[in-house]
mmCIF file of C-alpha atoms in Angstrom:
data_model
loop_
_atom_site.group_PDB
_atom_site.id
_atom_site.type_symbol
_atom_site.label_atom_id
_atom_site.label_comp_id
_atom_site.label_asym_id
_atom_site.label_seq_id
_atom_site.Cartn_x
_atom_site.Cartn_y
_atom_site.Cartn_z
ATOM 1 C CA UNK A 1 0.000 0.000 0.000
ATOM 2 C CA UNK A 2 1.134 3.250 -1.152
ATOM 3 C CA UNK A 3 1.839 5.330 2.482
ATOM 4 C CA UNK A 4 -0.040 8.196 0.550
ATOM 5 C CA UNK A 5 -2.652 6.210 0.717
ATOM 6 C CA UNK A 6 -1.633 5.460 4.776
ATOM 7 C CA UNK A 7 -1.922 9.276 5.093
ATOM 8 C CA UNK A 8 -4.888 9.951 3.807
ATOM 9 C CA UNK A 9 -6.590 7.094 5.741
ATOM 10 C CA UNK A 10 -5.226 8.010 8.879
ATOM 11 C CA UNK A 11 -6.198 11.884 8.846
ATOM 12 C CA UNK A 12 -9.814 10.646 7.678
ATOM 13 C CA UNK A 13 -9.303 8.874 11.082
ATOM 14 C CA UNK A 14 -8.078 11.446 13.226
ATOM 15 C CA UNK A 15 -11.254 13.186 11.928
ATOM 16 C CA UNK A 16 -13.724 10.752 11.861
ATOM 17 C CA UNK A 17 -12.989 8.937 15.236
ATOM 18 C CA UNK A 18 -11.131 11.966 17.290
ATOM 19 C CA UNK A 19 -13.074 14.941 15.948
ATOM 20 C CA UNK A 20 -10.125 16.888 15.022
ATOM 21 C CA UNK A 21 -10.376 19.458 12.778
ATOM 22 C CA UNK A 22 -8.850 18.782 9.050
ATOM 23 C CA UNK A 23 -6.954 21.701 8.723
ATOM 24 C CA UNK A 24 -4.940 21.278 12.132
ATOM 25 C CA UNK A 25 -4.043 18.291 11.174
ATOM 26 C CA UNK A 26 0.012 17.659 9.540
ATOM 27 C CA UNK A 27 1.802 14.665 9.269
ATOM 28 C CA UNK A 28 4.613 16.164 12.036
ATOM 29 C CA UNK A 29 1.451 16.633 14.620
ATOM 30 C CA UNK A 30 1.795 15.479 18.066
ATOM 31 C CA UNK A 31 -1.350 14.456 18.993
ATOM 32 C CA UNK A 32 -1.186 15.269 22.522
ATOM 33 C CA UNK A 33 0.540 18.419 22.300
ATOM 34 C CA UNK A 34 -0.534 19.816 18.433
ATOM 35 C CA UNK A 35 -4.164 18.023 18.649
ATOM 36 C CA UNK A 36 -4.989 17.692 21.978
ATOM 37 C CA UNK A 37 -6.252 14.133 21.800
ATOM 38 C CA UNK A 38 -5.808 12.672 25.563
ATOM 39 C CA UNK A 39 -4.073 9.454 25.914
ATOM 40 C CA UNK A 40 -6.494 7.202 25.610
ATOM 41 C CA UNK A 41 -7.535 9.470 22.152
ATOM 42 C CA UNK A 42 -4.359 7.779 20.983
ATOM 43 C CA UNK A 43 -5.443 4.330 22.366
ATOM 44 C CA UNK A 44 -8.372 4.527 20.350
ATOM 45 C CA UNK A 45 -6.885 5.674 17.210
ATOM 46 C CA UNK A 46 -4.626 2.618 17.302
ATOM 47 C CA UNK A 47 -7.655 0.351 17.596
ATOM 48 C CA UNK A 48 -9.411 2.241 14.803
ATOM 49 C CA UNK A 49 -6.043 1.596 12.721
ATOM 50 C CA UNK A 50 -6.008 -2.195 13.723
ATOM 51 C CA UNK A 51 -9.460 -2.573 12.290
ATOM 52 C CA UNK A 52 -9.551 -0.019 9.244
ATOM 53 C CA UNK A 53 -5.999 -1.925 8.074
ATOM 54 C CA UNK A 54 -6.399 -5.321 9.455
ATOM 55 C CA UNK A 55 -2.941 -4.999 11.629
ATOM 56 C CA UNK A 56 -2.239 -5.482 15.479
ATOM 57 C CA UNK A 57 0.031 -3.078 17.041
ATOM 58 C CA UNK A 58 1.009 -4.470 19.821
ATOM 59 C CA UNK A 59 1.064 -1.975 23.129
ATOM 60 C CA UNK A 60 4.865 -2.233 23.009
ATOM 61 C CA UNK A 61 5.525 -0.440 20.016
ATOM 62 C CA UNK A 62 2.205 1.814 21.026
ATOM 63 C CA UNK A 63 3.941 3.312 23.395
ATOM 64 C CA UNK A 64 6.471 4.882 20.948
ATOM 65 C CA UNK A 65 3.917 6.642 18.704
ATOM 66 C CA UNK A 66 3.715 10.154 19.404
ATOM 67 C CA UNK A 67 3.403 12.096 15.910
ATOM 68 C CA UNK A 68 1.026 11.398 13.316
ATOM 69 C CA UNK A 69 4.004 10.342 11.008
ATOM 70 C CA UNK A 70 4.830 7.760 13.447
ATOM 71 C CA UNK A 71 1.502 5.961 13.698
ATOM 72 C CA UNK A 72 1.750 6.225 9.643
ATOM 73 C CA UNK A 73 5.439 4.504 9.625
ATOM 74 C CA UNK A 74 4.095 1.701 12.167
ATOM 75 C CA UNK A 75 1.061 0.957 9.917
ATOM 76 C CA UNK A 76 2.805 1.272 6.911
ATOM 77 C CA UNK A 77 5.552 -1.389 8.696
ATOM 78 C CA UNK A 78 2.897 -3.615 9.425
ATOM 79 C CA UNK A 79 0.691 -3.449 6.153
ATOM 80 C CA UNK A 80 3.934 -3.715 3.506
ATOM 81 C CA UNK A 81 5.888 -6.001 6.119
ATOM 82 C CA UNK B 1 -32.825 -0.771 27.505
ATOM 83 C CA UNK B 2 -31.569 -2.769 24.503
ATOM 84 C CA UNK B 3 -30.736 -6.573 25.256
ATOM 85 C CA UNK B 4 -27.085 -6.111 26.838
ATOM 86 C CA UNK B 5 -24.407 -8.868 26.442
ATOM 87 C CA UNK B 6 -23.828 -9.359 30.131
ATOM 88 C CA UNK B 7 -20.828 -11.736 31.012
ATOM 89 C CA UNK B 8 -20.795 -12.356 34.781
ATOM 90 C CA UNK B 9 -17.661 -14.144 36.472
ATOM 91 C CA UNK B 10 -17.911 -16.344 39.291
ATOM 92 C CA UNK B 11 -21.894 -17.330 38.236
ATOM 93 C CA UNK B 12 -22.661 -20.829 39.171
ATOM 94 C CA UNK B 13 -23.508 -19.888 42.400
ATOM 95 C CA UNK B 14 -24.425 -17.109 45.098
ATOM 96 C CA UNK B 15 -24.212 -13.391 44.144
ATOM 97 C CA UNK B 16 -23.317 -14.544 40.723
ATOM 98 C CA UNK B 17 -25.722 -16.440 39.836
ATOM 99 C CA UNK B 18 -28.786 -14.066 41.406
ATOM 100 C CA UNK B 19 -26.815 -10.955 39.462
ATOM 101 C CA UNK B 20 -27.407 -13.424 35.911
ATOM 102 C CA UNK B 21 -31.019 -14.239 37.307
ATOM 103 C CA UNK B 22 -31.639 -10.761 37.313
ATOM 104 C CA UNK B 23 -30.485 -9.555 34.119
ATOM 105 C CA UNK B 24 -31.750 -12.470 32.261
ATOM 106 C CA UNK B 25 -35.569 -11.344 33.735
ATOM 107 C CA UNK B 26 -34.452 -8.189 31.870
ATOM 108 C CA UNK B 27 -34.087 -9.912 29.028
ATOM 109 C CA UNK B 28 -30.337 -9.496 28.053
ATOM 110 C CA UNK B 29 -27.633 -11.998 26.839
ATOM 111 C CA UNK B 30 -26.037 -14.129 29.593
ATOM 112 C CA UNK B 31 -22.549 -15.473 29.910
ATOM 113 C CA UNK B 32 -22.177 -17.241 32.778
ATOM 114 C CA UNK B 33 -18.345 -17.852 33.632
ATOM 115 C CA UNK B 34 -17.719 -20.593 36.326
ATOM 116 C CA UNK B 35 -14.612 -21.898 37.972
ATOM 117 C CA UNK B 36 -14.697 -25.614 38.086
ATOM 118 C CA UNK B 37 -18.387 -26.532 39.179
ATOM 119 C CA UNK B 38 -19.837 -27.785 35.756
ATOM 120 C CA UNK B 39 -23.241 -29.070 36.850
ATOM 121 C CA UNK B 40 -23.597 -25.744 38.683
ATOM 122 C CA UNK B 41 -23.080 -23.973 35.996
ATOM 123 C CA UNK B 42 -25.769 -25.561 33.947
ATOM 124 C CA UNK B 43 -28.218 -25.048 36.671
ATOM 125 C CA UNK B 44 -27.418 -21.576 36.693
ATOM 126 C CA UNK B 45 -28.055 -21.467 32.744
ATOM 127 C CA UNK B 46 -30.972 -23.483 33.164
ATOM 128 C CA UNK B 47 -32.406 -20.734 35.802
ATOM 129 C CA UNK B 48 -31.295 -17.906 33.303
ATOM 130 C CA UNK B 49 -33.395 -19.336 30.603
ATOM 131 C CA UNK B 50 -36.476 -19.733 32.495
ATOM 132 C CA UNK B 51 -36.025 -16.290 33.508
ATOM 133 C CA UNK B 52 -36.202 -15.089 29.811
ATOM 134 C CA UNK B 53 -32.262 -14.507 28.841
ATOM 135 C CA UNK B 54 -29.974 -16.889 26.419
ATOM 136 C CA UNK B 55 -27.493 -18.460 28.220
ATOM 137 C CA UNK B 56 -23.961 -19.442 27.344
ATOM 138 C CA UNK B 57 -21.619 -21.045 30.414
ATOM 139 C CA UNK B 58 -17.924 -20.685 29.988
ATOM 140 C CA UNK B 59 -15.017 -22.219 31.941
ATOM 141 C CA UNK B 60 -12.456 -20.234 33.268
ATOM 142 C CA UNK B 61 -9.898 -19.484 35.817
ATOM 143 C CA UNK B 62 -10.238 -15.510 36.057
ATOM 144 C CA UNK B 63 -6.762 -15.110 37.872
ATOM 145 C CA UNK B 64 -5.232 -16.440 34.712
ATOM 146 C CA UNK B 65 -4.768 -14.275 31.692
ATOM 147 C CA UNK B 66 -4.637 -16.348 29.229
ATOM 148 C CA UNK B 67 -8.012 -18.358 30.372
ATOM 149 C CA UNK B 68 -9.190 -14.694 30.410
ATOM 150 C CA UNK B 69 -8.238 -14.331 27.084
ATOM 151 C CA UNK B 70 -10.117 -17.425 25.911
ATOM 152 C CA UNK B 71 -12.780 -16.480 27.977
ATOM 153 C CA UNK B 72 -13.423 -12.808 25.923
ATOM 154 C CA UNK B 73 -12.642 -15.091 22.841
ATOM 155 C CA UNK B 74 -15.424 -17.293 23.468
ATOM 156 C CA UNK B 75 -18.104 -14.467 24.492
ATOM 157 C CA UNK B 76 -17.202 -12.424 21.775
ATOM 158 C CA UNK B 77 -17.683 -15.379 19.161
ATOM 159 C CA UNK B 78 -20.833 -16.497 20.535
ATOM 160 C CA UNK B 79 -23.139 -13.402 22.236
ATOM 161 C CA UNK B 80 -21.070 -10.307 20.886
ATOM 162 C CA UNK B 81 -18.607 -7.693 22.729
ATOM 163 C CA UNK B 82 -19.164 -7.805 26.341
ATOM 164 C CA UNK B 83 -21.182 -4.611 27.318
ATOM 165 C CA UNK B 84 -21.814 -4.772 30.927
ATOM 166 C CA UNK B 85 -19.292 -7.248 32.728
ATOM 167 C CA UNK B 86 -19.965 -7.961 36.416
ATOM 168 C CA UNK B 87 -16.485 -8.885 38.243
ATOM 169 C CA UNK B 88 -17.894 -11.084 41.029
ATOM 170 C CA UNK B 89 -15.742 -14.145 41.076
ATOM 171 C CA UNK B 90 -14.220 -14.628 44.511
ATOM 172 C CA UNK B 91 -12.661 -16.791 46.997
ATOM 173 C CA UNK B 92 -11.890 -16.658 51.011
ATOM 174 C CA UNK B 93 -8.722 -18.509 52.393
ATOM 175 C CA UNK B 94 -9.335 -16.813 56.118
ATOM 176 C CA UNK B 95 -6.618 -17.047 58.836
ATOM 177 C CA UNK B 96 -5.134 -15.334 61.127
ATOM 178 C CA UNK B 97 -1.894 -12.943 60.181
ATOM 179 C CA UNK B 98 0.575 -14.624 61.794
ATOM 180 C CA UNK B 99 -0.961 -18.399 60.305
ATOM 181 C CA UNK B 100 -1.241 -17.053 57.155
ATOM 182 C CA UNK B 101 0.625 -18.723 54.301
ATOM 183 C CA UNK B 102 1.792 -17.287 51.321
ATOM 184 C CA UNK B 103 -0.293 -19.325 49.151
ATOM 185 C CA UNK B 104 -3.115 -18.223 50.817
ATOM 186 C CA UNK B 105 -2.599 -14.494 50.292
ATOM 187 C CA UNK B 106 -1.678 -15.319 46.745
ATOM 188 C CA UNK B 107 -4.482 -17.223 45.437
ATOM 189 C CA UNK B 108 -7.238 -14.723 47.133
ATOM 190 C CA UNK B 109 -5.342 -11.595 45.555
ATOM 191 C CA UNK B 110 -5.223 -13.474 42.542
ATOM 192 C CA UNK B 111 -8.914 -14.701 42.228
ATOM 193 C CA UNK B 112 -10.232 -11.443 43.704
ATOM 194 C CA UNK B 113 -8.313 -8.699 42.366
ATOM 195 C CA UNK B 114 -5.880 -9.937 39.456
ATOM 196 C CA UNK B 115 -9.222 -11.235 38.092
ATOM 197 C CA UNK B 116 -10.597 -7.344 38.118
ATOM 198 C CA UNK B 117 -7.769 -6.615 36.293
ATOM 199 C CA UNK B 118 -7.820 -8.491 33.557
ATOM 200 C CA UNK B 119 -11.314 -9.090 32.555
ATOM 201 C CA UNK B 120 -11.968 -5.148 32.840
ATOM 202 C CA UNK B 121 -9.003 -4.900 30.431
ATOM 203 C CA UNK B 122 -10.319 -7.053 28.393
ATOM 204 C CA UNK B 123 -14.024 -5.981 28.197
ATOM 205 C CA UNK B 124 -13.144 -1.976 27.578
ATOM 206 C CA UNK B 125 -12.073 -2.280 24.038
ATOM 207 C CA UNK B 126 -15.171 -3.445 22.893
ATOM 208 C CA UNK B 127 -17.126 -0.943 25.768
ATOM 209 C CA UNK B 128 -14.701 2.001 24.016
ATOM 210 C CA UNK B 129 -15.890 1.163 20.469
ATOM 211 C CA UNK B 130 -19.553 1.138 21.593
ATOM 212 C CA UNK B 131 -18.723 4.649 23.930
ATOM 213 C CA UNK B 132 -20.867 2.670 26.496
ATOM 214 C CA UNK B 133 -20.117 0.052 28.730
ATOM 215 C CA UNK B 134 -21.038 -0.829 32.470
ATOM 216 C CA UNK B 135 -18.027 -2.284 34.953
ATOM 217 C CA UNK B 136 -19.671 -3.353 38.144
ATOM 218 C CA UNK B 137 -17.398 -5.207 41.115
ATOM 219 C CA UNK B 138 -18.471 -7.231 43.635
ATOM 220 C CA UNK B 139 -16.441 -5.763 46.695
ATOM 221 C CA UNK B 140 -17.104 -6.714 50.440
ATOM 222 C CA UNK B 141 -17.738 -4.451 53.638
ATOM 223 C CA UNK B 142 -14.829 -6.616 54.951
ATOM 224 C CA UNK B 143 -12.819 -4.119 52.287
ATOM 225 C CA UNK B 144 -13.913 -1.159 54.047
ATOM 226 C CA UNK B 145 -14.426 -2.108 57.590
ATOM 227 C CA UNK B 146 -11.435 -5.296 57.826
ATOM 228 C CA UNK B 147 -11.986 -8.205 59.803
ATOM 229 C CA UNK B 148 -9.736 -10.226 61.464
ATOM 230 C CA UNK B 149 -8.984 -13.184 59.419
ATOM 231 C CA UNK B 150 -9.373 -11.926 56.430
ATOM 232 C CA UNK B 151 -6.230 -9.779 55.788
ATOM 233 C CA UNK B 152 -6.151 -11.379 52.086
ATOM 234 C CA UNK B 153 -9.724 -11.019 51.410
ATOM 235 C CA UNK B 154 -9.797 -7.272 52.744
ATOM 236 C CA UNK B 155 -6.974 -6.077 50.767
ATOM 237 C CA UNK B 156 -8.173 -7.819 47.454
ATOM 238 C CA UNK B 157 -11.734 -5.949 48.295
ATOM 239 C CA UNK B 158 -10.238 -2.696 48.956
ATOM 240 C CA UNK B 159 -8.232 -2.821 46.194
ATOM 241 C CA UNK B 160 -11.351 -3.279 43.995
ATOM 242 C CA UNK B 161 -12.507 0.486 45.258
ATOM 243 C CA UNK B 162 -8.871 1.955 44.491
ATOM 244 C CA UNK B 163 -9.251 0.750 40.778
ATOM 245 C CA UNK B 164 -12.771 1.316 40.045
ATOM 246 C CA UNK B 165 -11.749 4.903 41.029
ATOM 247 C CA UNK B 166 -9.159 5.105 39.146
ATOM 248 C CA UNK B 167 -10.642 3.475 36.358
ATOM 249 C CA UNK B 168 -13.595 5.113 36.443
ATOM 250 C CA UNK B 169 -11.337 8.677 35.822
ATOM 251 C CA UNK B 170 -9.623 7.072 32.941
ATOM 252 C CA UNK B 171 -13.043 6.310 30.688
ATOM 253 C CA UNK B 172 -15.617 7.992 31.866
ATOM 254 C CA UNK B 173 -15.466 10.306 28.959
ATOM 255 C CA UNK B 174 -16.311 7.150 26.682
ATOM 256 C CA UNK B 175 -19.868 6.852 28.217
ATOM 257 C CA UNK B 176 -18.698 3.665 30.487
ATOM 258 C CA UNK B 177 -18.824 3.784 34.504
ATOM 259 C CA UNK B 178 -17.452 1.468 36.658
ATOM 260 C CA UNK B 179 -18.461 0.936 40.090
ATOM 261 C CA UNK B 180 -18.678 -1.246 43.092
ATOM 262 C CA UNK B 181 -21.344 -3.353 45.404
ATOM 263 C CA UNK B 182 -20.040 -4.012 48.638
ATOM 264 C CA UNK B 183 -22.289 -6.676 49.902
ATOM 265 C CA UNK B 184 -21.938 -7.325 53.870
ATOM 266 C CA UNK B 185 -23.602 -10.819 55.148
ATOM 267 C CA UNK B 186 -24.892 -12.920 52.492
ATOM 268 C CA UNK B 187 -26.810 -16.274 52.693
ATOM 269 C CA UNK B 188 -24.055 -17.880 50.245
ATOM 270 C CA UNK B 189 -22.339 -21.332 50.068
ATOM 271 C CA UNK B 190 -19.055 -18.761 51.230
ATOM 272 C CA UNK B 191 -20.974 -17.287 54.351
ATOM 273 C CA UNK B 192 -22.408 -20.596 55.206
ATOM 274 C CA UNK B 193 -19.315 -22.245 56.000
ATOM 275 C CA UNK B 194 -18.760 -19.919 58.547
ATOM 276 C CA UNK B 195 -20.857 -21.684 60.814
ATOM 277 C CA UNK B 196 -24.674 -21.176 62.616
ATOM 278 C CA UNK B 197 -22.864 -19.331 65.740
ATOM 279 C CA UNK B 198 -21.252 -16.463 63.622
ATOM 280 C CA UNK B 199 -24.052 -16.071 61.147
ATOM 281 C CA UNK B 200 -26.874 -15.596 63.787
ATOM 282 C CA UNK B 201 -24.386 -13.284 66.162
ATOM 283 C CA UNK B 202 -23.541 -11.243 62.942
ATOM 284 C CA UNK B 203 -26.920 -11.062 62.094
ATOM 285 C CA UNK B 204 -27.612 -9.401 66.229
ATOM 286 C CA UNK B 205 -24.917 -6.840 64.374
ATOM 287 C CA UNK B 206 -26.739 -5.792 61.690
ATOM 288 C CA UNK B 207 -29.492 -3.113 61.534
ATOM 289 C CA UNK B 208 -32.533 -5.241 59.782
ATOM 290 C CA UNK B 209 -31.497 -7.871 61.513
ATOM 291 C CA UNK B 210 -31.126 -10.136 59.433
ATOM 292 C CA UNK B 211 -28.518 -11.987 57.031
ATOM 293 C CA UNK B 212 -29.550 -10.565 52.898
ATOM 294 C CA UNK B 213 -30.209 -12.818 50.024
ATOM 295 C CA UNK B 214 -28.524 -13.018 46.506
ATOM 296 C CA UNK B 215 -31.195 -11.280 45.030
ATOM 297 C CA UNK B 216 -30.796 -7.738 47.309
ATOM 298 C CA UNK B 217 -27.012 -7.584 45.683
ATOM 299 C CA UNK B 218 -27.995 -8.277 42.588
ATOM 300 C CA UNK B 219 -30.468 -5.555 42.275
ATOM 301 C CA UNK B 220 -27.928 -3.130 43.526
ATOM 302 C CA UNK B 221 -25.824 -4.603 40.321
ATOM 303 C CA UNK B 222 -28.813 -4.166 38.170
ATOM 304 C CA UNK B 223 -29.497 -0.515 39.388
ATOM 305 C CA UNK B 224 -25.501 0.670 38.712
ATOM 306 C CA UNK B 225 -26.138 -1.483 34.924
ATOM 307 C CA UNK B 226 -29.159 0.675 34.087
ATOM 308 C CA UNK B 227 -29.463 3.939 32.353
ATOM 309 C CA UNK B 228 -31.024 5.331 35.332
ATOM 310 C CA UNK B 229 -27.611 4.610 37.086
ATOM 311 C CA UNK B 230 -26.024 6.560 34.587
ATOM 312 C CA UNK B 231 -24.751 9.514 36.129
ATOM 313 C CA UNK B 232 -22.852 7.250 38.996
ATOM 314 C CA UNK B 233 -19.444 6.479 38.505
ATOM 315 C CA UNK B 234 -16.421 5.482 41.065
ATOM 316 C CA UNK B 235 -19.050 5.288 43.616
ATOM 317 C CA UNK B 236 -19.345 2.074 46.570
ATOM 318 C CA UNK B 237 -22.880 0.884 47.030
ATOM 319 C CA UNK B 238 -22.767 -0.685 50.421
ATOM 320 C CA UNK B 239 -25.449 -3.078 50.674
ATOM 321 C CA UNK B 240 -25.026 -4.816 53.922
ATOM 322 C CA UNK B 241 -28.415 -3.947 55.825
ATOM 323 C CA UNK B 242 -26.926 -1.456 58.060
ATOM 324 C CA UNK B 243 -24.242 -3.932 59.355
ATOM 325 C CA UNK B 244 -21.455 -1.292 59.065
ATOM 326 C CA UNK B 245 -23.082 1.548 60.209
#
């Protein structure tokens, strides 16, 4: 999968599931510091991931997601792994 | 309220079994989890279908993480995501402090409290996807009061209040509250064995005067599980007829 195509998904996610406004949203967002989405906002982005691209991120590697880019490079790991 | 997939630890007997009685008279989806007691547990079924709910039993040492697991697995497949889970599978290994082996601290902390743990965990994804969920413990007025003997029970049943706080901080945002019934004397298999003399001088203890049944607990669970409950979170209903007063 093309991580365009990652992208995309992801901020249709952070829109959908978080309510975050579009145009706030850039792949170098922190989402607790640049989108205020609490910590267990994150936890339930990275179930929303799990099911929208059939992947489990274990809470090991959770831990280490902190930018939007991140949680794209960990899907994108896990899709084209 | 919409027919609720209700799992219910500990359920062959006692509390457990009243609390599935009860929300199977509401009509909702029962999973009754059971320790070892098979023929129990199909009695317990048998009384939840009379009562008007479906009835699945399930094996299952809660203290263990991966039966846990399996448990979940096995709901899930069969009834759907667990949306109100009742925690009230527990144990007593009584003794005195100073006779008190380590086994018997572990396996109470581990039936009582680990138990908590894990199926909560394991329950909130699916009560985070639906934004609702219900988390109802079975605590003890020995938790809040003590009593001598039951260091190991106490400390499992206090516990229960400190993370159903804590808990209920951490999701109550998502539309799911978690709380606790702290029954006192019970007419149980557990309270039974105590013996004739300390049942009827408890009972001179307690303000009705009298020991409760299943049932009174379990509509205390069923209150916290309902939408009129749903403003109450992190919160100890003490149902113990005025014993602890």
């Amino acid at each position: 999968m093309e991580r365009s195509e990652i992208e995309t998904k992801m901020v249709d996610l952070l829109v959908e599931e978080l309510g975050i406004e579009r145009e706030k949203i850039a792949m170098g967002s922190k989402f607790e510091e640049d989108l205020e989405v609490d910590s267990l906002g994150v936890v339930e982005l990275l179930m929303a991931l799990e099911d929208n691209f059939d992947v489990n991120i274990p809470d090991e590697e959770a831990e280490n997601i902190s930018t939007v880019s991140e949680a794209v490079d960990i899907v994108a790991a896990k899709v084209n792994g | 309220m919409d027919p609720k997939v209700v799992l219910i630890t500990g359920a062959s007997r006692g509390i457990g079994r009243a609390v599935a009685e009860h929300f199977a008279a509401l009509g909702h989806k029962i999973a009754i989890n059971y320790a070892g007691n098979k023929a129990a547990a199909a009695e317990a079924a048998a009384a939840v279908q009379a009562a008007g709910g479906e009835a699945l039993t399930v094996a299952a040492d809660v203290g263990d993480s991966d039966a846990v697991a399996g448990l979940f697995e096995t709901v899930g497949a069969e009834m759907g995501p667990v949306e109100i889970l009742v925690n009230n599978a527990g144990i007593t290994r009584d003794d005195l402090m100073l006779r008190m082996k380590v086994d018997q601290w572990d396996d109470v902390i581990n039936t009582n409290l680990r138990s908590v743990y894990l199926c909560s965990k394991a329950a909130l994804r699916g009560m985070l996807r639906a934004k609702w969920g219900r988390i109802i413990s079975v605590g003890s007025v020995s938790g809040l009061s003590g009593n001598p003997g039951q260091a190991n029970y106490a400390a499992a049943k206090a516990g229960i209040v400190g993370f159903s706080k804590s808990l209920a901080k951490e999701v109550g945002s998502r539309g799911i509250t978690v709380n606790v019934v702290a029954p006192g004397f019970i007419a149980t298999d557990m309270t039974a064995a105590l013996g004739e003399d300390v049942t009827s001088s408890a009972a001179e203890r307690i303000a009705l005067g009298r020991l409760g049944t299943p049932q009174e607990v379990a509509s205390a669970v069923g209150y916290l599980a309902s939408d009129t409950a749903s403003y109450i979170t992190g919160q100890t209903i003490v149902v113990d007829g005025g014993l602890a007063l």
